[in-house]
Structures are given as structure tokens and as C-alpha cells.
GROMACS .gro file of C-alpha atoms in nm:
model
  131
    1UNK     CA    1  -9.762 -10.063 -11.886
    2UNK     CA    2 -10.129  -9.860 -11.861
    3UNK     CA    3 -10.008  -9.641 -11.629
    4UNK     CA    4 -10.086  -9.273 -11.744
    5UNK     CA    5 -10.195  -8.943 -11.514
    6UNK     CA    6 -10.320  -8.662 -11.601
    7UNK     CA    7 -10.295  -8.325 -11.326
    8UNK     CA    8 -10.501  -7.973 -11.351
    9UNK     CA    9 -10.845  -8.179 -11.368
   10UNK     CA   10 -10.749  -8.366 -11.676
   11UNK     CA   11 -10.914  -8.723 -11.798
   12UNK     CA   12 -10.795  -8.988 -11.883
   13UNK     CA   13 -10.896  -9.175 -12.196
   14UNK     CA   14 -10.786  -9.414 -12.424
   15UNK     CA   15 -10.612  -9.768 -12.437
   16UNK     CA   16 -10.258  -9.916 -12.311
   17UNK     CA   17 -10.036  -9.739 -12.525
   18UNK     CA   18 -10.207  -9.471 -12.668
   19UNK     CA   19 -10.357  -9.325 -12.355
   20UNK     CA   20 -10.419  -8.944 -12.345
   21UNK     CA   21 -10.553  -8.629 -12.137
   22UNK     CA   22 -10.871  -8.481 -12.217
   23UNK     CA   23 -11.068  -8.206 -12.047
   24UNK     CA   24 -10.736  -8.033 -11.892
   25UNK     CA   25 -10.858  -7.724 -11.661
   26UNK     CA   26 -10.845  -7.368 -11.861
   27UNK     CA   27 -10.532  -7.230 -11.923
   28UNK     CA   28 -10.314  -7.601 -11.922
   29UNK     CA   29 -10.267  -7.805 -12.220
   30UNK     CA   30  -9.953  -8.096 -12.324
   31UNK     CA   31  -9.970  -8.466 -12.295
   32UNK     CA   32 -10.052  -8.450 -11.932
   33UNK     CA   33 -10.200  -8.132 -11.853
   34UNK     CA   34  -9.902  -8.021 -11.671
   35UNK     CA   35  -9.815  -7.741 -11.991
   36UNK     CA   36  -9.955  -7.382 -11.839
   37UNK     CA   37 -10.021  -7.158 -12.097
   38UNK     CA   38  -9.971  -6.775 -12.111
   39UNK     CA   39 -10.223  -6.542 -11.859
   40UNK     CA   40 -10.404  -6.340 -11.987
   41UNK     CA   41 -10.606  -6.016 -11.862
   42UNK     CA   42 -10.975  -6.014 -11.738
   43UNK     CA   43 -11.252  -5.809 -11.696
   44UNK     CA   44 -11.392  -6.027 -11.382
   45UNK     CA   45 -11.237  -5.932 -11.063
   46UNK     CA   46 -11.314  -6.276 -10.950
   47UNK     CA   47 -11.049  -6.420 -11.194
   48UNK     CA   48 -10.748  -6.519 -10.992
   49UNK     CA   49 -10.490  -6.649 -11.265
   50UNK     CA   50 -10.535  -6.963 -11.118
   51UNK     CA   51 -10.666  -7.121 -11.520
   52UNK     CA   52 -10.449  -6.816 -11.718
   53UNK     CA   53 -10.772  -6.539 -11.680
   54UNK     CA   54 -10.641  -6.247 -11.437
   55UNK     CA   55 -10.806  -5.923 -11.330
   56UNK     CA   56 -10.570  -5.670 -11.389
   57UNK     CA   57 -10.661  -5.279 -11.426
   58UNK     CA   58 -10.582  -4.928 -11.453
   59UNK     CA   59 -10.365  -4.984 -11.758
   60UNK     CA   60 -10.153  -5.276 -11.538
   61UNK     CA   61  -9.948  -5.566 -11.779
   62UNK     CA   62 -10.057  -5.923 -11.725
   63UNK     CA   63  -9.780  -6.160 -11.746
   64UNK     CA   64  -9.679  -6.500 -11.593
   65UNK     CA   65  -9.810  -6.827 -11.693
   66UNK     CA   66 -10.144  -6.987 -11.536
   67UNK     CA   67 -10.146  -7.046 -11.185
   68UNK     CA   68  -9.876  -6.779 -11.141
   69UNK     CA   69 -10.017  -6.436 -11.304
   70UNK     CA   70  -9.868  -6.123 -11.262
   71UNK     CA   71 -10.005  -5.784 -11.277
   72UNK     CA   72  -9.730  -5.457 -11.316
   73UNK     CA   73  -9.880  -5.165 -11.233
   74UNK     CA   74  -9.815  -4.838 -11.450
   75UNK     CA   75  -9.724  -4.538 -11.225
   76UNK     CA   76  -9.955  -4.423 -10.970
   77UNK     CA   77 -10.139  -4.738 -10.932
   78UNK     CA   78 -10.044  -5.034 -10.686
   79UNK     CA   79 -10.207  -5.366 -10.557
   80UNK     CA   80 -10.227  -5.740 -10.688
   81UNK     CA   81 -10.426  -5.561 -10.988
   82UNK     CA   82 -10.345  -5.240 -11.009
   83UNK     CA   83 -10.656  -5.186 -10.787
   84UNK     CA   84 -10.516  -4.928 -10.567
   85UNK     CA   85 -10.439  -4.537 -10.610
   86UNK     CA   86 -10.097  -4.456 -10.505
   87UNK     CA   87 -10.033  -4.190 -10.269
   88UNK     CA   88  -9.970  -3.857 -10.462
   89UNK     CA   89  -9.574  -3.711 -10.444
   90UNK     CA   90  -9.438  -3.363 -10.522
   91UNK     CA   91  -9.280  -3.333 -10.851
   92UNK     CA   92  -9.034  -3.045 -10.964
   93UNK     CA   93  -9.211  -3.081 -11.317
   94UNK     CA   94  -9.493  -2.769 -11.378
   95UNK     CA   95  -9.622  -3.007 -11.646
   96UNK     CA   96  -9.711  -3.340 -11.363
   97UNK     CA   97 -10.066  -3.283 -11.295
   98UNK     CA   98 -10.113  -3.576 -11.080
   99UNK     CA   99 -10.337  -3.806 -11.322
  100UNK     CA  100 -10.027  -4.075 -11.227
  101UNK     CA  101  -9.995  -3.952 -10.877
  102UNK     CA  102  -9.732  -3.739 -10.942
  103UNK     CA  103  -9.805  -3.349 -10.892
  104UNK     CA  104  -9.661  -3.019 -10.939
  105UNK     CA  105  -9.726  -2.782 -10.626
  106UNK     CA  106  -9.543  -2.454 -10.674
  107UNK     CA  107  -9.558  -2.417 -10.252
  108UNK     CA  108  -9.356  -2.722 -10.245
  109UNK     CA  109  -9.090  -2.609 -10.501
  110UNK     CA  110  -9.024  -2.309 -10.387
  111UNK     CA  111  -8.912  -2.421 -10.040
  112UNK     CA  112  -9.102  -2.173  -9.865
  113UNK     CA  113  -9.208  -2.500  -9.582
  114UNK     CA  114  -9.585  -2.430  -9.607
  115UNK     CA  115  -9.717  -2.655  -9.915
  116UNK     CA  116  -9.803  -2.998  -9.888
  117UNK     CA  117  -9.904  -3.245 -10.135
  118UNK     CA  118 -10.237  -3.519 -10.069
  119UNK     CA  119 -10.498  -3.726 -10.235
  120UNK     CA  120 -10.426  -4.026 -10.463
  121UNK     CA  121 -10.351  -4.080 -10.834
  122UNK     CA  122 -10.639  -3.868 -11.013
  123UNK     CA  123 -10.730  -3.704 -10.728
  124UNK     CA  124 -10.381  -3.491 -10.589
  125UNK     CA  125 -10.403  -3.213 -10.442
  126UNK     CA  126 -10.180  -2.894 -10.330
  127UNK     CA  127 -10.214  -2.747 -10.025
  128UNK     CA  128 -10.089  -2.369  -9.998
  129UNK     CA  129  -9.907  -2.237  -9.625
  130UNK     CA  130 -10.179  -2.008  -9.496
  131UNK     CA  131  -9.965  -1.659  -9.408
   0.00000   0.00000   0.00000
């Protein structure tokens, strides 16, 4: 019948009954340009996953398919792309040393009420009760 589409900025090209998509938009591919392929990670933080590139940092996983990119954070980082330094927490582990925002402070352990824990991943810090 002639009647062909092609979707994510595809062409198209050819003759009644061999018609065909060229020029689909990055990251989509199949007969019609509707197939999204797999994301994958960027160095630009401009790239939004909309054509399969996606900004993702700090050691995060891209997954997801293009136009629907994921990012999953590893521990102590949290944001679209892992952009954003968790808040640091107490740990009862001596060996924590907050590099994934997870700290040991020995004020905290011992349950003496005085120590607090602050800063972000990388950057924790342990705050002894003055007395």
C-alpha cells in the first residue's frame, strides 16, 4: 500500500514495497526506528539518555535502554548520576573510614552522647563531646 513511518527522526526511503528507515536518531535502530538500544555511560554531563549516551559518575551503573537510562549509585553517592555526596553515618566498623560515607567515630560507639558524625562521602568527619 506505500504506507511506511518511521519515529525517533528516522527517513524514509525507498519504493512501495521495499520501503525502509534511514538516519534513525542515536541509540534506535529496527525496521522503523522504534528498536532502543542499550544506554550506555558518558563523560558529558549534558548527555541525558535521551539517544542511549548517559552521564553517570562516581563509579554509578548505567542501565536501561535509550530514552529511559538509569544510573545506580554505589554507596555514598546519590542523584540522577551519582552526582551527589551522601550524608556521612556512624558505623560500628573501626575499619569504615568514610571514603563511601560511612565512618567509624569511637565517641559515637561508645555511647558516651557527645560524638557526632558530619561531612559527606570523602569528606566525614567525627566530632568528639568537649568535657
Amino acid at each position: 500500500d506505500g504506507i511506511f513511518y518511521c519515529i525517533n527522526d528516522g527517513t524514509v526511503s525507498g519504493t512501495t514495497g521495499s520501503c525502509l528507515c534511514t538516519g534513525c536518531k542515536e541509540g534506535f535502530g529496527g525496521a522503523s526506528c522504534e528498536t532502543a538500544g542499550s544506554c550506555s555511560t558518558s563523560n558529558d554531563r549534558e548527555d541525558d539518555g535521551s539517544d542511549g549516551r548517559f552521564w553517570c559518575i562516581n563509579g554509578g551503573v548505567v542501565g536501561g535502554t535509550a530514552g529511559e537510562c538509569t544510573c545506580t549509585c554505589q554507596v555514598g553517592w546519590e542523584g540522577f548520576s551519582c552526582e551527589t555526596a551522601s550524608v556521612c553515618t556512624a558505623s560500628a566498623e573501626s575499619t569504615n573510614d568514610g571514603s563511601d560515607g560511612v565512618l567509624y567515630c569511637a565517641e559515637v560507639q561508645a555511647g558516651a552522647g557527645g560524638g557526632t558524625i558530619g561531612g559527606t562521602t570523602n569528606d566525614c568527619t567525627c566530632t568528639c563531646a568537649q568535657g
